[in-house]
CSV table of C-alpha atoms and ligand atoms in Angstrom, one decimal:
chain,number,residue,atom,x,y,z
A,22,UNK,CA,121.5,110.6,91.0
A,23,UNK,CA,121.4,106.8,90.7
A,24,UNK,CA,119.4,105.1,88.0
A,25,UNK,CA,120.4,101.6,89.1
A,26,UNK,CA,118.0,99.3,90.8
A,27,UNK,CA,119.0,98.1,94.3
A,28,UNK,CA,120.2,94.5,94.7
A,29,UNK,CA,116.8,93.6,96.2
A,30,UNK,CA,114.9,95.2,93.3
A,31,UNK,CA,117.3,93.4,90.8
A,32,UNK,CA,116.5,90.1,92.5
A,33,UNK,CA,112.8,90.7,92.4
A,34,UNK,CA,113.1,91.6,88.7
A,35,UNK,CA,115.0,88.5,87.9
A,36,UNK,CA,112.5,86.3,89.8
A,37,UNK,CA,109.4,87.8,88.3
A,38,UNK,CA,110.8,88.0,84.7
A,39,UNK,CA,111.6,84.2,84.8
A,40,UNK,CA,108.2,83.5,86.4
A,41,UNK,CA,106.4,85.6,83.8
A,42,UNK,CA,108.2,84.0,80.9
A,43,UNK,CA,107.8,80.5,82.1
A,44,UNK,CA,104.4,80.5,83.9
A,45,UNK,CA,102.4,83.5,82.7
A,46,UNK,CA,103.2,84.1,79.0
A,47,UNK,CA,102.6,80.6,77.6
A,48,UNK,CA,98.9,80.4,78.4
A,49,UNK,CA,98.0,84.1,77.9
A,50,UNK,CA,96.5,83.6,74.4
A,51,UNK,CA,94.3,80.7,75.5
A,52,UNK,CA,93.2,82.4,78.7
A,53,UNK,CA,92.2,85.5,76.6
A,54,UNK,CA,90.2,83.2,74.2
A,55,UNK,CA,88.5,81.2,77.0
A,56,UNK,CA,88.1,84.1,79.5
A,57,UNK,CA,89.9,82.0,82.0
A,58,UNK,CA,90.9,83.7,85.3
A,59,UNK,CA,94.6,82.9,86.0
A,60,UNK,CA,94.0,81.4,89.4
A,61,UNK,CA,96.8,78.8,89.3
A,62,UNK,CA,99.3,81.5,88.5
A,63,UNK,CA,98.3,83.4,91.6
A,64,UNK,CA,98.6,80.3,93.8
A,65,UNK,CA,102.2,80.1,92.6
A,66,UNK,CA,102.8,83.8,93.2
A,67,UNK,CA,101.5,83.3,96.8
A,68,UNK,CA,104.1,80.5,97.3
A,69,UNK,CA,106.7,83.0,96.1
A,70,UNK,CA,105.5,85.5,98.6
A,71,UNK,CA,104.5,88.1,96.0
A,72,UNK,CA,100.8,88.6,96.9
A,73,UNK,CA,101.6,91.0,99.7
A,74,UNK,CA,104.8,92.3,98.2
A,75,UNK,CA,104.8,96.0,99.5
A,76,UNK,CA,103.2,95.4,102.8
A,77,UNK,CA,105.1,94.8,106.1
A,78,UNK,CA,106.0,91.2,107.1
A,79,UNK,CA,103.9,91.5,110.3
A,80,UNK,CA,100.8,91.4,108.0
A,81,UNK,CA,102.1,88.5,105.9
A,82,UNK,CA,103.7,90.8,103.3
A,83,UNK,CA,107.3,90.9,102.0
A,84,UNK,CA,108.2,94.4,103.1
A,85,UNK,CA,109.4,95.4,99.6
A,86,UNK,CA,109.0,98.9,98.2
A,87,UNK,CA,106.8,100.5,95.6
A,88,UNK,CA,109.5,100.3,92.9
A,89,UNK,CA,109.4,96.5,93.4
A,90,UNK,CA,105.6,96.5,93.1
A,91,UNK,CA,105.9,98.4,89.8
A,92,UNK,CA,108.6,95.9,88.5
A,93,UNK,CA,106.3,93.0,89.3
A,94,UNK,CA,103.2,94.6,87.7
A,95,UNK,CA,105.2,95.5,84.6
A,96,UNK,CA,106.6,92.0,84.1
A,97,UNK,CA,103.3,90.3,84.7
A,98,UNK,CA,101.6,92.7,82.2
A,99,UNK,CA,104.4,92.1,79.6
A,100,UNK,CA,103.3,88.4,79.7
A,101,UNK,CA,99.6,88.9,80.2
A,102,UNK,CA,97.6,92.2,80.7
A,103,UNK,CA,94.8,90.3,82.6
A,104,UNK,CA,97.3,88.9,85.1
A,105,UNK,CA,98.8,92.4,85.4
A,106,UNK,CA,95.6,94.2,86.2
A,107,UNK,CA,94.5,91.5,88.6
A,108,UNK,CA,97.8,91.9,90.6
A,109,UNK,CA,97.8,95.7,90.5
A,110,UNK,CA,94.2,95.9,91.7
A,111,UNK,CA,94.8,93.2,94.4
A,112,UNK,CA,97.7,95.2,95.9
A,113,UNK,CA,96.9,98.8,95.3
A,114,UNK,CA,93.1,98.9,95.4
A,115,UNK,CA,92.5,95.9,97.7
A,116,UNK,CA,95.4,95.8,100.1
A,117,UNK,CA,96.5,99.5,100.2
A,118,UNK,CA,93.4,101.1,101.7
A,119,UNK,CA,93.3,98.5,104.5
A,120,UNK,CA,97.0,99.1,105.2
A,121,UNK,CA,96.7,102.9,105.1
A,122,UNK,CA,93.4,103.4,106.9
A,123,UNK,CA,92.5,100.2,108.8
A,124,UNK,CA,92.8,99.6,112.5
A,125,UNK,CA,95.2,97.0,113.8
A,126,UNK,CA,92.4,94.5,114.2
A,127,UNK,CA,91.1,95.2,110.6
A,128,UNK,CA,94.6,94.7,109.2
A,129,UNK,CA,95.0,91.4,111.0
A,130,UNK,CA,91.6,90.2,109.9
A,131,UNK,CA,91.4,91.6,106.3
A,132,UNK,CA,94.9,92.5,105.1
A,133,UNK,CA,96.7,89.3,106.2
A,134,UNK,CA,94.6,87.0,104.0
A,135,UNK,CA,95.2,89.4,101.0
A,136,UNK,CA,99.0,89.2,101.6
A,137,UNK,CA,99.0,85.4,102.0
A,138,UNK,CA,96.9,85.0,98.8
A,139,UNK,CA,94.0,83.4,100.7
A,140,UNK,CA,91.7,86.0,99.1
A,141,UNK,CA,92.0,88.6,96.3
A,142,UNK,CA,91.9,92.3,97.1
A,143,UNK,CA,89.2,94.5,95.5
A,144,UNK,CA,87.8,98.0,95.8
A,145,UNK,CA,84.3,99.2,95.0
A,146,UNK,CA,84.2,102.9,94.0
A,147,UNK,CA,82.7,103.2,90.6
A,148,UNK,CA,78.9,103.3,90.2
A,149,UNK,CA,76.7,103.4,87.1
A,150,UNK,CA,76.2,107.2,87.6
A,151,UNK,CA,79.5,107.9,89.4
A,152,UNK,CA,82.6,107.3,87.3
A,153,UNK,CA,85.0,110.2,86.8
A,154,UNK,CA,82.8,112.1,89.2
A,155,UNK,CA,83.2,109.5,91.9
A,156,UNK,CA,81.7,111.9,94.4
A,157,UNK,CA,78.4,111.2,92.7
A,158,UNK,CA,78.1,108.0,94.7
A,159,UNK,CA,74.5,107.0,95.4
A,160,UNK,CA,75.1,103.8,97.4
A,161,UNK,CA,73.9,104.4,101.0
A,162,UNK,CA,74.9,103.0,104.3
A,163,UNK,CA,72.3,103.8,107.0
A,164,UNK,CA,73.3,103.3,110.7
A,165,UNK,CA,70.8,101.2,112.7
A,166,UNK,CA,71.2,99.3,115.9
A,167,UNK,CA,75.0,99.1,115.6
A,168,UNK,CA,74.9,98.1,112.0
A,169,UNK,CA,75.2,99.7,108.6
A,170,UNK,CA,72.5,98.8,106.2
A,171,UNK,CA,73.9,99.2,102.7
A,172,UNK,CA,71.9,99.6,99.5
A,173,UNK,CA,73.3,100.4,96.0
A,174,UNK,CA,75.2,99.3,92.9
A,175,UNK,CA,78.8,99.3,91.9
A,176,UNK,CA,80.1,98.6,88.4
A,177,UNK,CA,83.3,97.5,86.7
A,178,UNK,CA,84.8,96.2,90.0
A,179,UNK,CA,88.0,94.2,89.5
A,180,UNK,CA,88.6,90.9,91.3
A,181,UNK,CA,85.3,90.9,93.4
A,182,UNK,CA,84.3,87.3,92.4
A,183,UNK,CA,87.6,86.1,94.0
A,184,UNK,CA,87.5,88.4,97.0
A,185,UNK,CA,86.2,87.3,100.4
A,186,UNK,CA,85.7,91.0,101.4
A,187,UNK,CA,86.2,94.4,99.8
A,188,UNK,CA,86.1,98.0,100.8
A,189,UNK,CA,83.4,100.1,99.1
A,190,UNK,CA,82.3,103.7,99.3
A,191,UNK,CA,78.8,104.7,100.5
A,192,UNK,CA,77.0,107.8,101.7
A,193,UNK,CA,76.8,107.6,105.5
A,194,UNK,CA,75.1,111.0,106.1
A,195,UNK,CA,75.3,114.7,105.3
A,196,UNK,CA,77.5,117.4,106.7
A,197,UNK,CA,77.2,121.1,105.9
A,198,UNK,CA,74.7,120.2,103.1
A,199,UNK,CA,77.2,117.9,101.5
A,200,UNK,CA,77.1,114.1,101.1
A,201,UNK,CA,79.3,112.4,103.6
A,202,UNK,CA,81.1,109.5,101.9
A,203,UNK,CA,82.7,106.8,104.0
A,204,UNK,CA,84.5,103.5,103.2
A,205,UNK,CA,83.1,100.3,104.6
A,206,UNK,CA,84.5,96.7,104.5
A,207,UNK,CA,81.9,94.3,103.3
A,208,UNK,CA,82.2,90.5,103.2
A,209,UNK,CA,81.2,89.3,99.7
A,210,UNK,CA,79.1,86.4,101.1
A,211,UNK,CA,76.9,88.8,103.2
A,212,UNK,CA,73.1,88.3,102.8
A,213,UNK,CA,71.8,90.6,100.1
A,214,UNK,CA,75.3,91.0,98.4
A,215,UNK,CA,75.4,89.8,94.7
A,216,UNK,CA,78.6,89.8,92.6
A,217,UNK,CA,77.8,89.5,89.0
A,218,UNK,CA,80.4,88.5,86.4
A,219,UNK,CA,78.9,88.8,83.0
A,220,UNK,CA,80.4,91.9,81.2
A,221,UNK,CA,81.5,91.3,77.6
A,222,UNK,CA,84.8,93.3,77.5
A,223,UNK,CA,87.0,94.6,74.7
A,224,UNK,CA,90.1,93.1,76.3
A,225,UNK,CA,91.6,91.8,79.6
A,226,UNK,CA,89.3,88.8,79.0
A,227,UNK,CA,91.1,86.7,81.7
A,228,UNK,CA,90.6,89.3,84.4
A,229,UNK,CA,87.5,89.5,86.6
A,230,UNK,CA,85.4,92.6,86.2
A,231,UNK,CA,82.1,92.6,88.1
A,232,UNK,CA,78.9,94.4,89.0
A,233,UNK,CA,78.0,94.6,92.7
A,234,UNK,CA,74.4,94.7,93.9
A,235,UNK,CA,73.8,95.4,97.5
A,236,UNK,CA,70.2,95.1,98.9
A,237,UNK,CA,69.9,95.7,102.6
A,238,UNK,CA,73.4,94.3,103.3
A,239,UNK,CA,74.1,94.5,107.1
A,240,UNK,CA,77.5,94.9,108.5
A,241,UNK,CA,78.5,96.0,112.0
A,242,UNK,CA,79.6,99.7,112.3
A,243,UNK,CA,83.1,98.4,113.2
A,244,UNK,CA,83.5,97.7,109.5
A,245,UNK,CA,84.0,101.4,108.8
A,246,UNK,CA,87.4,101.8,107.2
A,247,UNK,CA,89.2,104.9,108.4
A,248,UNK,CA,87.2,107.9,109.6
A,249,UNK,CA,83.5,108.5,109.0
A,250,UNK,CA,83.1,111.0,106.2
A,251,UNK,CA,86.7,110.6,104.9
A,252,UNK,CA,85.9,108.0,102.3
A,253,UNK,CA,86.4,110.5,99.4
A,254,UNK,CA,89.8,111.7,100.7
A,255,UNK,CA,90.8,108.1,101.3
A,256,UNK,CA,90.0,106.9,97.8
A,257,UNK,CA,91.9,109.8,96.2
A,258,UNK,CA,95.0,108.7,98.2
A,259,UNK,CA,94.3,105.1,97.2
A,260,UNK,CA,94.0,106.0,93.5
A,261,UNK,CA,97.3,107.9,93.6
A,262,UNK,CA,99.1,104.7,94.5
A,263,UNK,CA,97.0,102.7,92.0
A,264,UNK,CA,98.0,104.9,89.2
A,265,UNK,CA,101.6,103.8,89.6
A,266,UNK,CA,100.3,100.3,89.1
A,267,UNK,CA,98.4,101.1,85.9
A,268,UNK,CA,101.4,103.1,84.6
A,269,UNK,CA,103.5,100.0,85.2
A,270,UNK,CA,100.9,97.8,83.5
A,271,UNK,CA,100.9,100.1,80.5
A,272,UNK,CA,104.8,100.0,80.3
A,273,UNK,CA,104.6,96.1,80.4
A,274,UNK,CA,102.1,95.8,77.6
A,275,UNK,CA,104.0,98.4,75.5
A,276,UNK,CA,107.2,96.5,76.1
A,277,UNK,CA,105.6,93.2,75.0
A,278,UNK,CA,104.3,94.8,71.8
A,279,UNK,CA,107.7,96.4,71.1
A,280,UNK,CA,109.5,93.1,71.5
A,281,UNK,CA,107.1,91.3,69.2
A,282,UNK,CA,107.5,94.2,66.6
A,283,UNK,CA,111.3,94.0,66.7
A,284,UNK,CA,111.3,90.2,66.3
A,285,UNK,CA,108.8,90.3,63.5
A,286,UNK,CA,110.6,93.2,61.7
A,287,UNK,CA,113.8,91.1,61.7
A,288,UNK,CA,112.1,87.9,60.4
A,289,UNK,CA,109.6,89.2,57.8
A,290,UNK,CA,111.0,89.6,54.3
A,291,UNK,CA,109.4,91.9,51.7
A,292,UNK,CA,111.0,93.3,48.6
A,293,UNK,CA,113.9,90.9,49.2
A,294,UNK,CA,114.9,92.4,52.5
A,295,UNK,CA,113.7,92.1,56.1
A,296,UNK,CA,111.3,94.8,57.3
A,297,UNK,CA,114.0,96.0,59.7
A,298,UNK,CA,116.0,97.2,56.8
A,299,UNK,CA,113.4,99.8,55.9
A,300,UNK,CA,114.0,103.1,57.5
A,301,UNK,CA,110.3,103.7,58.0
A,302,UNK,CA,110.1,100.6,60.2
A,303,UNK,CA,113.4,101.5,62.0
A,304,UNK,CA,112.0,104.9,63.0
A,305,UNK,CA,108.9,103.3,64.4
A,306,UNK,CA,111.0,101.0,66.5
A,307,UNK,CA,113.3,103.8,67.6
A,308,UNK,CA,110.3,105.9,68.8
A,309,UNK,CA,108.9,102.9,70.6
A,310,UNK,CA,112.1,102.2,72.5
A,311,UNK,CA,112.5,105.8,73.5
A,312,UNK,CA,108.9,106.2,74.7
A,313,UNK,CA,109.0,103.0,76.7
A,314,UNK,CA,112.2,104.1,78.4
A,315,UNK,CA,110.8,107.5,79.3
A,316,UNK,CA,107.5,106.0,80.6
A,317,UNK,CA,109.3,103.4,82.7
A,318,UNK,CA,111.5,106.2,84.2
A,319,UNK,CA,108.4,108.1,85.0
A,320,UNK,CA,106.8,105.1,86.8
A,321,UNK,CA,109.9,104.5,88.8
A,322,UNK,CA,110.2,108.1,89.7
A,323,UNK,CA,106.6,108.2,91.0
A,324,UNK,CA,107.2,105.0,92.9
A,325,UNK,CA,110.5,106.2,94.3
A,326,UNK,CA,108.9,109.5,95.6
A,327,UNK,CA,106.2,107.4,97.3
A,328,UNK,CA,108.9,105.2,98.9
A,329,UNK,CA,110.6,108.3,100.2
A,330,UNK,CA,107.4,109.5,101.8
A,331,UNK,CA,107.3,112.5,99.5
A,332,UNK,CA,104.4,114.0,97.5
A,333,UNK,CA,103.8,111.9,94.4
A,334,UNK,CA,100.3,112.5,93.3
A,335,UNK,CA,101.2,114.7,90.3
A,336,UNK,CA,104.0,112.3,89.2
A,337,UNK,CA,101.6,109.3,89.6
A,338,UNK,CA,99.1,111.0,87.3
A,339,UNK,CA,101.8,112.0,84.9
A,340,UNK,CA,103.3,108.5,84.7
A,341,UNK,CA,99.9,106.9,84.3
A,342,UNK,CA,98.8,109.4,81.6
A,343,UNK,CA,102.0,109.1,79.6
A,344,UNK,CA,102.5,105.4,79.9
A,345,UNK,CA,98.9,104.6,78.9
A,346,UNK,CA,99.0,106.9,75.9
A,347,UNK,CA,102.3,105.6,74.6
A,348,UNK,CA,101.0,102.0,75.3
A,349,UNK,CA,98.2,102.7,72.8
A,350,UNK,CA,100.5,104.3,70.2
A,351,UNK,CA,103.0,101.4,70.5
A,352,UNK,CA,100.5,98.6,70.4
A,353,UNK,CA,98.9,100.2,67.4
A,354,UNK,CA,102.2,100.5,65.6
A,355,UNK,CA,103.1,96.9,66.6
A,356,UNK,CA,100.0,95.8,64.8
A,357,UNK,CA,100.9,98.0,61.8
A,358,UNK,CA,104.4,96.5,61.6
A,359,UNK,CA,102.8,93.0,61.5
A,360,UNK,CA,100.6,94.0,58.7
A,361,UNK,CA,97.7,91.6,58.1
A,362,UNK,CA,99.2,89.1,60.5
A,363,UNK,CA,99.0,91.7,63.3
A,364,UNK,CA,95.2,91.6,62.9
A,365,UNK,CA,95.2,87.9,63.7
A,366,UNK,CA,95.0,86.6,67.3
A,367,UNK,CA,97.8,84.2,67.1
A,368,UNK,CA,100.3,87.0,66.7
A,369,UNK,CA,99.5,88.5,70.1
A,370,UNK,CA,99.8,92.2,69.2
A,371,UNK,CA,96.0,92.7,68.7
A,372,UNK,CA,95.5,91.4,72.3
A,373,UNK,CA,98.1,93.9,73.5
A,374,UNK,CA,96.2,96.7,71.8
A,375,UNK,CA,92.8,95.6,73.2
A,376,UNK,CA,94.2,95.1,76.7
A,377,UNK,CA,96.2,98.3,76.6
A,378,UNK,CA,93.1,100.5,76.1
A,379,UNK,CA,92.0,100.0,79.6
A,380,UNK,CA,95.1,101.8,80.9
A,381,UNK,CA,93.7,105.0,79.4
A,382,UNK,CA,90.4,104.5,81.3
A,383,UNK,CA,90.8,102.7,84.6
A,384,UNK,CA,91.8,104.5,87.8
A,385,UNK,CA,91.0,107.8,86.2
A,386,UNK,CA,90.7,108.5,82.5
A,387,UNK,CA,93.4,110.4,80.6
A,388,UNK,CA,91.1,113.5,80.8
A,389,UNK,CA,90.9,113.1,84.6
A,390,UNK,CA,94.8,112.8,84.8
A,391,UNK,CA,95.1,116.0,82.9
A,392,UNK,CA,92.7,117.7,85.4
A,393,UNK,CA,94.7,116.4,88.3
A,394,UNK,CA,98.1,117.5,86.8
A,395,UNK,CA,96.6,120.9,85.9
A,396,UNK,CA,95.3,121.3,89.5
A,397,UNK,CA,98.7,120.6,90.9
A,398,UNK,CA,100.4,123.0,88.5
A,399,UNK,CA,98.0,125.8,89.0
A,400,UNK,CA,97.8,125.5,92.8
A,401,UNK,CA,101.4,126.5,93.2
B,13,FAD,C1,88.1,96.7,83.1
B,13,FAD,C2,87.8,97.8,84.1
B,13,FAD,C3,88.2,97.6,85.5
B,13,FAD,C4,87.8,98.5,86.4
B,13,FAD,N1,88.1,98.3,87.8
B,13,FAD,C5,87.6,99.1,88.7
B,13,FAD,C6,87.7,98.8,90.1
B,13,FAD,O1,88.3,97.8,90.5
B,13,FAD,N2,87.1,99.6,91.0
B,13,FAD,C7,86.4,100.7,90.7
B,13,FAD,O2,85.9,101.4,91.6
B,13,FAD,N3,86.3,101.1,89.3
B,13,FAD,C8,86.9,100.3,88.4
B,13,FAD,N4,86.7,100.6,87.0
B,13,FAD,C9,86.0,101.8,86.7
B,13,FAD,C10,86.9,102.9,86.1
B,13,FAD,O3,87.7,103.5,87.1
B,13,FAD,C11,85.9,104.0,85.4
B,13,FAD,O4,85.4,103.3,84.3
B,13,FAD,C12,86.6,105.3,85.1
B,13,FAD,O5,87.0,106.0,86.2
B,13,FAD,C13,85.7,106.2,84.2
B,13,FAD,O6,84.5,106.3,84.6
B,13,FAD,P1,83.2,106.1,83.7
B,13,FAD,O7,83.4,104.7,83.0
B,13,FAD,O8,81.9,106.2,84.4
B,13,FAD,O9,83.3,107.2,82.5
B,13,FAD,P2,82.8,108.7,82.6
B,13,FAD,O10,83.2,109.3,83.9
B,13,FAD,O11,81.3,108.7,82.3
B,13,FAD,O12,83.6,109.4,81.4
B,13,FAD,C14,83.3,109.3,80.1
B,13,FAD,C15,84.2,110.2,79.3
B,13,FAD,O13,84.0,111.6,79.7
B,13,FAD,C16,85.2,112.1,80.1
B,13,FAD,N5,85.0,113.0,81.2
B,13,FAD,C17,84.3,112.8,82.4
B,13,FAD,N6,84.4,113.9,83.2
B,13,FAD,C18,85.2,114.8,82.5
B,13,FAD,C19,85.6,116.1,82.8
B,13,FAD,N7,85.3,116.7,84.0
B,13,FAD,N8,86.4,116.8,81.9
B,13,FAD,C20,86.7,116.2,80.8
B,13,FAD,N9,86.3,114.9,80.4
B,13,FAD,C21,85.6,114.3,81.3
B,13,FAD,C22,86.1,110.9,80.6
B,13,FAD,O14,87.4,111.2,80.6
B,13,FAD,C23,85.7,109.9,79.5
B,13,FAD,O15,86.4,110.1,78.3
B,13,FAD,C24,87.1,99.7,86.0
B,13,FAD,C25,86.8,99.9,84.7
B,13,FAD,C26,87.1,99.0,83.7
B,13,FAD,C27,86.7,99.2,82.3
């Protein structure tokens, strides 16, 4: 067994760590305050060839592996959770379904501009009455004269304001008395398509989270992504990969909170000594370090299994569940170690706590991850 990163992964880590420290972290507090999408950061990431990182070079990608994608997502999230989720959704929700299920023509037309950074990737699954129970989709796509006519609503969709097109799920018919759900690629400037960006969120203020309204939106039937009726299966596969991204995001936010806590514990003096001299504080820091190490190993393992072409669905759920739960514990304890200052925005750790909460909710809540893991365990 080898726990070392490859030389290519090491190089990507070095590049993204420097980039995150120099370009992403400095403005994170202001972007959070001003709800400012990090568009300039992503232009620079496109110049570095990072926007299509895990996709083949023939589609404008960098041909890197999933471990590298996890490394980039972790480092961005360590600097700014909003930048981290934007990147993770761009790659694993926007690009991945096109790469996995698209025709060659669809990949050239829709995946290439995602990889070059010309557009952001997004994915429309969740609806007001279909969250954890994503099969409860109500959006419909009715076939007529060679077109799909789409009507419905999606909620909480990441990146859609900055996406020129996105894949969304809709009911395309009925088979054996069951709803037939398919994925369809829809241009966001199509007539009848509204992207609304006015949620007031707890955290991730610099990320773009939108509501989609589709009223008689017409797209040619060639916009079907993958096979008709396989939309449900396709999004389960897409989410497996996405969970590695959210796991990495959680590790990055936890790491940022831990680093701030260590620094503060060394600097802050009470009772004539620095906080780091108190065993109660040392034990908190030791637990943080141990849990982050374990969560990162779990993320890397799930990513590695995916890269080997092996089954990774259970490990993706496990890494997402564990990393998101320790992220909440660690950000909470980082605020605690900062005392009253931790409650103040300028000290960053309260932002980490607000941003981190999403990792327990997005791409399947912790309860859903436990359902997925239990299903894997019990089906053997
Ligand atoms: C910032 C943000 C970004 C997002 N980005 C996207 C995106 O890009 N694309 C997209 O499609 N979606 C996106 N989502 C949606 C996200 O995936 C859903 O919010 C999530 O899946 C939960 O669905 P829900 O909010 O409807 O909660 P619900 O499903 O209503 O769940 C409410 C509670 O009930 C629990 N629960 C539900 N069912 C069960 C069960 N069977 N057993 C036990 N407990 C259960 C849940 O775990 C949760 O605690 C995003 C959400 C947020 C907040």
